[in-house]
PDB file of C-alpha atoms in Angstrom:
ATOM      1  CA  MET A   1       2.086  17.892 -21.822  1.00  0.00           C
ATOM      2  CA  LEU A   2       3.033  14.204 -21.585  1.00  0.00           C
ATOM      3  CA  LYS A   3       4.312  12.561 -24.738  1.00  0.00           C
ATOM      4  CA  LEU A   4       5.324   8.933 -25.256  1.00  0.00           C
ATOM      5  CA  SER A   5       6.996   8.448 -28.634  1.00  0.00           C
ATOM      6  CA  ASN A   6       7.963   5.205 -30.394  1.00  0.00           C
ATOM      7  CA  ILE A   7       7.987   3.161 -27.173  1.00  0.00           C
ATOM      8  CA  TYR A   8       9.298  -0.410 -27.412  1.00  0.00           C
ATOM      9  CA  LYS A   9       9.220  -2.775 -24.438  1.00  0.00           C
ATOM     10  CA  THR A  10       9.937  -6.512 -24.449  1.00  0.00           C
ATOM     11  CA  PHE A  11       9.893  -8.793 -21.414  1.00  0.00           C
ATOM     12  CA  ASN A  12      12.173 -11.850 -21.009  1.00  0.00           C
ATOM     13  CA  GLN A  13      14.020 -10.925 -24.173  1.00  0.00           C
ATOM     14  CA  GLY A  14      15.920 -13.782 -25.791  1.00  0.00           C
ATOM     15  CA  THR A  15      14.120 -16.487 -23.816  1.00  0.00           C
ATOM     16  CA  ILE A  16      11.304 -18.906 -24.595  1.00  0.00           C
ATOM     17  CA  ASP A  17       9.022 -16.606 -22.573  1.00  0.00           C
ATOM     18  CA  GLU A  18       9.800 -13.497 -24.634  1.00  0.00           C
ATOM     19  CA  LYS A  19       6.829 -11.143 -24.772  1.00  0.00           C
ATOM     20  CA  VAL A  20       6.695  -7.977 -26.866  1.00  0.00           C
ATOM     21  CA  LEU A  21       4.282  -5.638 -25.109  1.00  0.00           C
ATOM     22  CA  PHE A  22       4.883  -2.228 -26.684  1.00  0.00           C
ATOM     23  CA  SER A  23       5.930  -1.936 -30.317  1.00  0.00           C
ATOM     24  CA  ASP A  24       6.135   1.676 -31.556  1.00  0.00           C
ATOM     25  CA  PHE A  25       3.575   2.847 -28.980  1.00  0.00           C
ATOM     26  CA  ASN A  26       2.673   6.555 -29.003  1.00  0.00           C
ATOM     27  CA  LEU A  27       0.522   8.619 -26.675  1.00  0.00           C
ATOM     28  CA  THR A  28       0.080  12.345 -26.096  1.00  0.00           C
ATOM     29  CA  VAL A  29      -1.772  13.765 -23.087  1.00  0.00           C
ATOM     30  CA  GLU A  30      -2.432  17.496 -23.196  1.00  0.00           C
ATOM     31  CA  ASP A  31      -2.145  19.740 -20.142  1.00  0.00           C
ATOM     32  CA  GLY A  32      -5.259  19.548 -17.981  1.00  0.00           C
ATOM     33  CA  GLU A  33      -6.601  16.316 -19.465  1.00  0.00           C
ATOM     34  CA  PHE A  34      -8.009  13.646 -17.128  1.00  0.00           C
ATOM     35  CA  VAL A  35      -7.533  10.376 -19.001  1.00  0.00           C
ATOM     36  CA  GLY A  36      -9.103   7.116 -17.857  1.00  0.00           C
ATOM     37  CA  VAL A  37      -7.211   4.014 -19.060  1.00  0.00           C
ATOM     38  CA  ILE A  38      -9.105   0.736 -19.241  1.00  0.00           C
ATOM     39  CA  GLY A  39      -8.328  -2.675 -20.711  1.00  0.00           C
ATOM     40  CA  SER A  40      -7.880  -6.353 -19.946  1.00  0.00           C
ATOM     41  CA  ASN A  41      -5.137  -7.773 -17.733  1.00  0.00           C
ATOM     42  CA  GLY A  42      -1.787  -7.714 -19.525  1.00  0.00           C
ATOM     43  CA  SER A  43      -2.851  -4.980 -21.930  1.00  0.00           C
ATOM     44  CA  GLY A  44      -0.057  -2.654 -20.794  1.00  0.00           C
ATOM     45  CA  LYS A  45      -1.913  -0.233 -18.518  1.00  0.00           C
ATOM     46  CA  THR A  46       0.245  -0.456 -15.391  1.00  0.00           C
ATOM     47  CA  THR A  47       3.417  -1.031 -17.426  1.00  0.00           C
ATOM     48  CA  MET A  48       2.748   2.297 -19.132  1.00  0.00           C
ATOM     49  CA  LEU A  49       2.492   4.016 -15.740  1.00  0.00           C
ATOM     50  CA  ASN A  50       5.706   2.318 -14.584  1.00  0.00           C
ATOM     51  CA  ILE A  51       7.504   3.552 -17.700  1.00  0.00           C
ATOM     52  CA  ILE A  52       6.273   7.106 -17.123  1.00  0.00           C
ATOM     53  CA  SER A  53       7.225   7.076 -13.429  1.00  0.00           C
ATOM     54  CA  GLY A  54      10.672   5.636 -14.150  1.00  0.00           C
ATOM     55  CA  ASP A  55      10.063   2.373 -12.280  1.00  0.00           C
ATOM     56  CA  MET A  56      10.597   0.466 -15.528  1.00  0.00           C
ATOM     57  CA  PRO A  57      13.000   1.311 -18.374  1.00  0.00           C
ATOM     58  CA  VAL A  58      12.050   1.225 -22.048  1.00  0.00           C
ATOM     59  CA  ASP A  59      14.005  -0.668 -24.694  1.00  0.00           C
ATOM     60  CA  SER A  60      13.771   2.386 -26.908  1.00  0.00           C
ATOM     61  CA  GLY A  61      11.620   5.439 -27.430  1.00  0.00           C
ATOM     62  CA  SER A  62      11.124   8.732 -25.662  1.00  0.00           C
ATOM     63  CA  VAL A  63       9.203   9.866 -22.559  1.00  0.00           C
ATOM     64  CA  MET A  64       8.677  13.631 -22.459  1.00  0.00           C
ATOM     65  CA  LEU A  65       7.011  15.699 -19.730  1.00  0.00           C
ATOM     66  CA  GLY A  66       6.757  19.304 -20.793  1.00  0.00           C
ATOM     67  CA  ASN A  67      10.066  20.162 -22.427  1.00  0.00           C
ATOM     68  CA  GLU A  68      12.087  17.581 -20.480  1.00  0.00           C
ATOM     69  CA  GLU A  69      13.001  14.107 -21.712  1.00  0.00           C
ATOM     70  CA  LEU A  70      12.780  11.692 -18.794  1.00  0.00           C
ATOM     71  CA  ASN A  71      14.451   8.575 -20.201  1.00  0.00           C
ATOM     72  CA  HIS A  72      17.609   8.976 -18.115  1.00  0.00           C
ATOM     73  CA  VAL A  73      15.966  10.625 -15.111  1.00  0.00           C
ATOM     74  CA  LYS A  74      15.770   8.364 -12.029  1.00  0.00           C
ATOM     75  CA  ASN A  75      12.341   7.575 -10.613  1.00  0.00           C
ATOM     76  CA  TYR A  76      12.962   9.441  -7.352  1.00  0.00           C
ATOM     77  CA  LYS A  77      13.787  12.589  -9.329  1.00  0.00           C
ATOM     78  CA  ARG A  78      10.719  12.144 -11.541  1.00  0.00           C
ATOM     79  CA  SER A  79       8.602  11.956  -8.377  1.00  0.00           C
ATOM     80  CA  ARG A  80       9.280  15.657  -7.816  1.00  0.00           C
ATOM     81  CA  LYS A  81       7.064  16.325 -10.829  1.00  0.00           C
ATOM     82  CA  ILE A  82       4.921  13.192 -10.895  1.00  0.00           C
ATOM     83  CA  GLY A  83       2.490  12.179  -8.157  1.00  0.00           C
ATOM     84  CA  ARG A  84       1.237   8.604  -7.903  1.00  0.00           C
ATOM     85  CA  VAL A  85      -1.457   6.813  -5.919  1.00  0.00           C
ATOM     86  CA  PHE A  86      -1.336   3.010  -5.893  1.00  0.00           C
ATOM     87  CA  GLN A  87      -4.017   0.332  -5.592  1.00  0.00           C
ATOM     88  CA  ASP A  88      -2.902  -0.680  -2.094  1.00  0.00           C
ATOM     89  CA  PRO A  89      -3.945   2.031   0.428  1.00  0.00           C
ATOM     90  CA  SER A  90      -0.915   1.182   2.585  1.00  0.00           C
ATOM     91  CA  MET A  91       1.579   2.184  -0.130  1.00  0.00           C
ATOM     92  CA  GLY A  92       0.849   5.904  -0.142  1.00  0.00           C
ATOM     93  CA  THR A  93       1.312   6.578   3.572  1.00  0.00           C
ATOM     94  CA  CYS A  94       3.587   5.537   6.430  1.00  0.00           C
ATOM     95  CA  PRO A  95       1.369   3.616   8.911  1.00  0.00           C
ATOM     96  CA  SER A  96       3.455   4.282  12.038  1.00  0.00           C
ATOM     97  CA  MET A  97       3.521   8.046  11.456  1.00  0.00           C
ATOM     98  CA  THR A  98       0.676  10.418  12.235  1.00  0.00           C
ATOM     99  CA  ILE A  99      -1.447  12.160   9.636  1.00  0.00           C
ATOM    100  CA  TRP A 100       0.429  15.367  10.461  1.00  0.00           C
ATOM    101  CA  GLU A 101       3.824  13.697  10.005  1.00  0.00           C
ATOM    102  CA  ASN A 102       2.778  12.097   6.715  1.00  0.00           C
ATOM    103  CA  MET A 103       1.577  15.427   5.376  1.00  0.00           C
ATOM    104  CA  SER A 104       4.769  17.170   6.505  1.00  0.00           C
ATOM    105  CA  ILE A 105       6.819  14.682   4.484  1.00  0.00           C
ATOM    106  CA  ALA A 106       4.609  15.229   1.425  1.00  0.00           C
ATOM    107  CA  ASP A 107       4.905  18.988   1.932  1.00  0.00           C
ATOM    108  CA  ASN A 108       8.697  18.727   1.628  1.00  0.00           C
ATOM    109  CA  LYS A 109       8.577  16.772  -1.620  1.00  0.00           C
ATOM    110  CA  GLY A 110      11.463  17.743  -3.855  1.00  0.00           C
ATOM    111  CA  ARG A 111      13.167  19.883  -1.222  1.00  0.00           C
ATOM    112  CA  THR A 112      16.489  19.271   0.479  1.00  0.00           C
ATOM    113  CA  TYR A 113      16.358  18.274   4.118  1.00  0.00           C
ATOM    114  CA  GLY A 114      18.440  20.095   6.706  1.00  0.00           C
ATOM    115  CA  LEU A 115      18.498  20.343  10.471  1.00  0.00           C
ATOM    116  CA  SER A 116      14.990  21.560  11.228  1.00  0.00           C
ATOM    117  CA  PHE A 117      11.857  20.464  13.031  1.00  0.00           C
ATOM    118  CA  GLY A 118      10.052  17.569  11.353  1.00  0.00           C
ATOM    119  CA  LEU A 119       6.636  19.149  11.932  1.00  0.00           C
ATOM    120  CA  ASN A 120       6.051  22.573  10.450  1.00  0.00           C
ATOM    121  CA  ARG A 121       3.537  24.122  12.837  1.00  0.00           C
ATOM    122  CA  GLN A 122       3.151  27.165  10.600  1.00  0.00           C
ATOM    123  CA  ARG A 123       1.630  24.860   7.963  1.00  0.00           C
ATOM    124  CA  LYS A 124      -0.849  23.180  10.314  1.00  0.00           C
ATOM    125  CA  ASP A 125      -3.774  25.331   9.196  1.00  0.00           C
ATOM    126  CA  PHE A 126      -2.964  24.566   5.566  1.00  0.00           C
ATOM    127  CA  TYR A 127      -2.920  20.825   6.272  1.00  0.00           C
ATOM    128  CA  CYS A 128      -6.288  21.115   8.001  1.00  0.00           C
ATOM    129  CA  SER A 129      -7.737  23.023   5.046  1.00  0.00           C
ATOM    130  CA  GLN A 130      -6.573  20.277   2.676  1.00  0.00           C
ATOM    131  CA  LEU A 131      -8.035  17.536   4.860  1.00  0.00           C
ATOM    132  CA  GLU A 132     -11.335  19.407   5.114  1.00  0.00           C
ATOM    133  CA  LEU A 133     -11.729  18.839   1.357  1.00  0.00           C
ATOM    134  CA  LEU A 134     -12.187  15.142   2.112  1.00  0.00           C
ATOM    135  CA  GLY A 135     -15.191  15.629   4.382  1.00  0.00           C
ATOM    136  CA  MET A 136     -14.004  12.775   6.613  1.00  0.00           C
ATOM    137  CA  GLY A 137     -13.118  14.702   9.754  1.00  0.00           C
ATOM    138  CA  LEU A 138      -9.410  13.923   9.408  1.00  0.00           C
ATOM    139  CA  GLU A 139      -8.563  17.568  10.058  1.00  0.00           C
ATOM    140  CA  ASN A 140      -9.476  16.835  13.684  1.00  0.00           C
ATOM    141  CA  ARG A 141      -7.233  13.766  13.853  1.00  0.00           C
ATOM    142  CA  LEU A 142      -3.814  15.141  12.898  1.00  0.00           C
ATOM    143  CA  ASN A 143      -2.087  13.133  15.655  1.00  0.00           C
ATOM    144  CA  THR A 144      -3.703   9.824  14.645  1.00  0.00           C
ATOM    145  CA  PRO A 145      -1.345   7.208  13.112  1.00  0.00           C
ATOM    146  CA  ALA A 146      -2.172   6.671   9.446  1.00  0.00           C
ATOM    147  CA  GLY A 147      -2.168   2.905  10.015  1.00  0.00           C
ATOM    148  CA  SER A 148      -5.294   3.177  12.190  1.00  0.00           C
ATOM    149  CA  LEU A 149      -7.379   4.719   9.403  1.00  0.00           C
ATOM    150  CA  SER A 150      -9.764   2.752   7.211  1.00  0.00           C
ATOM    151  CA  GLY A 151      -8.709   1.845   3.678  1.00  0.00           C
ATOM    152  CA  GLY A 152     -10.855   4.606   2.192  1.00  0.00           C
ATOM    153  CA  GLN A 153      -9.486   7.204   4.605  1.00  0.00           C
ATOM    154  CA  ARG A 154      -5.877   6.176   3.897  1.00  0.00           C
ATOM    155  CA  GLN A 155      -6.442   6.306   0.150  1.00  0.00           C
ATOM    156  CA  ALA A 156      -8.048   9.732   0.454  1.00  0.00           C
ATOM    157  CA  LEU A 157      -5.080  10.883   2.555  1.00  0.00           C
ATOM    158  CA  ALA A 158      -2.673   9.458  -0.038  1.00  0.00           C
ATOM    159  CA  LEU A 159      -4.532  11.399  -2.733  1.00  0.00           C
ATOM    160  CA  ILE A 160      -4.207  14.654  -0.780  1.00  0.00           C
ATOM    161  CA  MET A 161      -0.498  13.968  -0.165  1.00  0.00           C
ATOM    162  CA  ALA A 162       0.150  13.230  -3.851  1.00  0.00           C
ATOM    163  CA  THR A 163      -1.473  16.505  -4.930  1.00  0.00           C
ATOM    164  CA  MET A 164      -0.674  18.852  -2.022  1.00  0.00           C
ATOM    165  CA  ILE A 165       2.355  20.179  -3.922  1.00  0.00           C
ATOM    166  CA  ARG A 166       0.658  20.338  -7.312  1.00  0.00           C
ATOM    167  CA  PRO A 167       2.368  17.792  -9.594  1.00  0.00           C
ATOM    168  CA  GLU A 168       2.816  18.282 -13.311  1.00  0.00           C
ATOM    169  CA  LEU A 169       1.320  14.827 -13.761  1.00  0.00           C
ATOM    170  CA  LEU A 170      -0.761  12.553 -11.518  1.00  0.00           C
ATOM    171  CA  LEU A 171      -0.776   8.765 -12.004  1.00  0.00           C
ATOM    172  CA  LEU A 172      -3.634   6.798 -10.448  1.00  0.00           C
ATOM    173  CA  ASP A 173      -3.011   3.045 -10.534  1.00  0.00           C
ATOM    174  CA  GLU A 174      -6.394   1.419  -9.812  1.00  0.00           C
ATOM    175  CA  HIS A 175      -6.528   3.574  -6.700  1.00  0.00           C
ATOM    176  CA  THR A 176     -10.096   2.552  -5.797  1.00  0.00           C
ATOM    177  CA  ALA A 177      -9.849  -1.177  -6.590  1.00  0.00           C
ATOM    178  CA  ALA A 178      -9.090  -2.328  -3.018  1.00  0.00           C
ATOM    179  CA  LEU A 179     -11.945  -0.340  -1.465  1.00  0.00           C
ATOM    180  CA  ASP A 180     -15.548  -1.294  -0.730  1.00  0.00           C
ATOM    181  CA  PRO A 181     -18.116   0.149  -3.180  1.00  0.00           C
ATOM    182  CA  LYS A 182     -19.107   3.102  -0.979  1.00  0.00           C
ATOM    183  CA  SER A 183     -15.504   4.084  -0.188  1.00  0.00           C
ATOM    184  CA  SER A 184     -14.575   3.591  -3.843  1.00  0.00           C
ATOM    185  CA  ASP A 185     -17.243   6.040  -4.990  1.00  0.00           C
ATOM    186  CA  THR A 186     -16.294   8.526  -2.255  1.00  0.00           C
ATOM    187  CA  VAL A 187     -12.609   8.489  -3.202  1.00  0.00           C
ATOM    188  CA  MET A 188     -13.514   8.746  -6.892  1.00  0.00           C
ATOM    189  CA  MET A 189     -15.658  11.840  -6.294  1.00  0.00           C
ATOM    190  CA  LEU A 190     -12.822  13.387  -4.271  1.00  0.00           C
ATOM    191  CA  THR A 191     -10.413  12.536  -7.079  1.00  0.00           C
ATOM    192  CA  GLU A 192     -12.548  14.311  -9.670  1.00  0.00           C
ATOM    193  CA  ARG A 193     -12.928  17.360  -7.432  1.00  0.00           C
ATOM    194  CA  ILE A 194      -9.227  17.708  -6.598  1.00  0.00           C
ATOM    195  CA  ILE A 195      -8.118  17.195 -10.201  1.00  0.00           C
ATOM    196  CA  ARG A 196     -10.626  19.747 -11.459  1.00  0.00           C
ATOM    197  CA  GLU A 197      -9.905  22.370  -8.793  1.00  0.00           C
ATOM    198  CA  LYS A 198      -6.121  22.074  -9.129  1.00  0.00           C
ATOM    199  CA  ASN A 199      -6.198  21.492 -12.905  1.00  0.00           C
ATOM    200  CA  ILE A 200      -3.862  18.494 -12.716  1.00  0.00           C
ATOM    201  CA  THR A 201      -3.012  16.471 -15.821  1.00  0.00           C
ATOM    202  CA  THR A 202      -3.973  12.913 -14.868  1.00  0.00           C
ATOM    203  CA  LEU A 203      -3.730   9.317 -16.096  1.00  0.00           C
ATOM    204  CA  MET A 204      -6.040   6.937 -14.225  1.00  0.00           C
ATOM    205  CA  VAL A 205      -5.871   3.175 -14.755  1.00  0.00           C
ATOM    206  CA  THR A 206      -9.117   1.512 -13.716  1.00  0.00           C
ATOM    207  CA  HIS A 207     -11.087  -1.711 -14.187  1.00  0.00           C
ATOM    208  CA  ASN A 208     -14.269   0.069 -13.109  1.00  0.00           C
ATOM    209  CA  LEU A 209     -16.084   0.882 -16.343  1.00  0.00           C
ATOM    210  CA  ARG A 210     -18.608   3.051 -14.523  1.00  0.00           C
ATOM    211  CA  HIS A 211     -15.795   5.251 -13.261  1.00  0.00           C
ATOM    212  CA  ALA A 212     -14.442   5.471 -16.800  1.00  0.00           C
ATOM    213  CA  VAL A 213     -17.869   6.541 -18.069  1.00  0.00           C
ATOM    214  CA  GLU A 214     -18.673   9.028 -15.297  1.00  0.00           C
ATOM    215  CA  HIS A 215     -15.291  10.663 -14.728  1.00  0.00           C
ATOM    216  CA  GLY A 216     -12.512  12.258 -16.728  1.00  0.00           C
ATOM    217  CA  THR A 217     -12.289  14.106 -20.020  1.00  0.00           C
ATOM    218  CA  ARG A 218     -10.952  11.241 -22.145  1.00  0.00           C
ATOM    219  CA  THR A 219     -10.947   7.430 -22.108  1.00  0.00           C
ATOM    220  CA  ILE A 220      -8.411   5.091 -23.687  1.00  0.00           C
ATOM    221  CA  MET A 221      -8.878   1.329 -24.000  1.00  0.00           C
ATOM    222  CA  MET A 222      -5.662  -0.716 -24.126  1.00  0.00           C
ATOM    223  CA  HIS A 223      -5.222  -4.162 -25.676  1.00  0.00           C
ATOM    224  CA  GLU A 224      -1.932  -6.016 -26.177  1.00  0.00           C
ATOM    225  CA  GLY A 225       0.127  -2.835 -25.910  1.00  0.00           C
ATOM    226  CA  SER A 226      -2.012  -0.711 -28.222  1.00  0.00           C
ATOM    227  CA  ALA A 227      -4.687   1.920 -27.702  1.00  0.00           C
ATOM    228  CA  ILE A 228      -7.624   0.425 -29.597  1.00  0.00           C
ATOM    229  CA  MET A 229     -10.086   3.093 -28.457  1.00  0.00           C
ATOM    230  CA  ASP A 230      -9.538   6.764 -27.693  1.00  0.00           C
ATOM    231  CA  VAL A 231     -12.612   8.913 -27.029  1.00  0.00           C
ATOM    232  CA  SER A 232     -13.031  12.427 -25.654  1.00  0.00           C
ATOM    233  CA  GLY A 233     -15.408  15.378 -25.769  1.00  0.00           C
ATOM    234  CA  LYS A 234     -18.959  14.699 -26.968  1.00  0.00           C
ATOM    235  CA  GLU A 235     -18.017  11.207 -28.115  1.00  0.00           C
ATOM    236  CA  LYS A 236     -17.014  10.273 -24.576  1.00  0.00           C
ATOM    237  CA  GLU A 237     -20.087  11.946 -23.077  1.00  0.00           C
ATOM    238  CA  ASN A 238     -22.283   9.746 -25.257  1.00  0.00           C
ATOM    239  CA  MET A 239     -20.474   6.519 -24.373  1.00  0.00           C
ATOM    240  CA  THR A 240     -22.162   4.011 -22.052  1.00  0.00           C
ATOM    241  CA  ILE A 241     -20.869   1.014 -20.126  1.00  0.00           C
ATOM    242  CA  ASN A 242     -22.456  -1.228 -22.778  1.00  0.00           C
ATOM    243  CA  ASP A 243     -20.449   0.537 -25.490  1.00  0.00           C
ATOM    244  CA  TYR A 244     -17.214  -0.356 -23.688  1.00  0.00           C
ATOM    245  CA  LEU A 245     -18.418  -3.885 -22.931  1.00  0.00           C
ATOM    246  CA  LYS A 246     -19.164  -4.439 -26.618  1.00  0.00           C
ATOM    247  CA  VAL A 247     -15.537  -3.720 -27.502  1.00  0.00           C
ATOM    248  CA  PHE A 248     -14.333  -5.914 -24.608  1.00  0.00           C
ATOM    249  CA  ASN A 249     -16.469  -8.785 -25.878  1.00  0.00           C
ATOM    250  CA  GLU A 250     -15.130  -8.382 -29.411  1.00  0.00           C
ATOM    251  CA  ILE A 251     -11.577  -8.534 -28.042  1.00  0.00           C
ATOM    252  CA  SER A 252     -12.403 -11.702 -26.084  1.00  0.00           C
ATOM    253  CA  ILE A 253     -13.791 -13.413 -29.179  1.00  0.00           C
ATOM    254  CA  GLU A 254     -10.691 -12.466 -31.186  1.00  0.00           C
ATOM    255  CA  CYS A 255      -8.503 -13.928 -28.425  1.00  0.00           C
ATOM    256  CA  GLY A 256     -10.491 -17.160 -28.437  1.00  0.00           C
ATOM    257  CA  ASN A 257     -12.205 -16.630 -25.080  1.00  0.00           C
TER     258      ASN A 257
END
């Protein structure tokens, strides 16, 4: 279970540009939930992911994952339990290394490195079986540099790498936003399948309302550091894109847009 309690976060504190984003923000995500997070720019979506991953400190409050408080845990140590896929397909893989080499690095996540071969040939069949899930033929291209893949292929590879050693929590930061519509839908279907089959607790930030409607078990809408909508179960199943747009429009009117 992920639990954010009494989170406070202010940017440019003490200056003319001071901005209070989170003020006593609370969020609980149960094990196995797939939560889509939507909202306008500046609503706190990516900042929340950065706080969870340890890339950004909080002013006060608590970040708990399972029974462990993460406030003083460095981001590289959190990454042993938290997987993350970014918006930019190039951020999840090393372009000059082959698919095989990239997967070998992901396979050693959280382990100490000693004097051993960089490529574990005994795991080759496992890597191929993981790549077969993508349906892109990458299992036949293990020696291909990741940098030569298309954006959709690299993002799919990054998704496999982030979940190959099952994380306690998966963070998806607009991971389909940089892709063309067809690749975006393909990666989103793969995402749903992998999360469901591996039962991974997931937070997915997205601007694609259709993805928020069609995927996940719960949807949260953020606005100015608060969760102004939180739907799950039958309520979420009955939600349409127009239902979300109605709330967006109301927010815009309140903000004077």
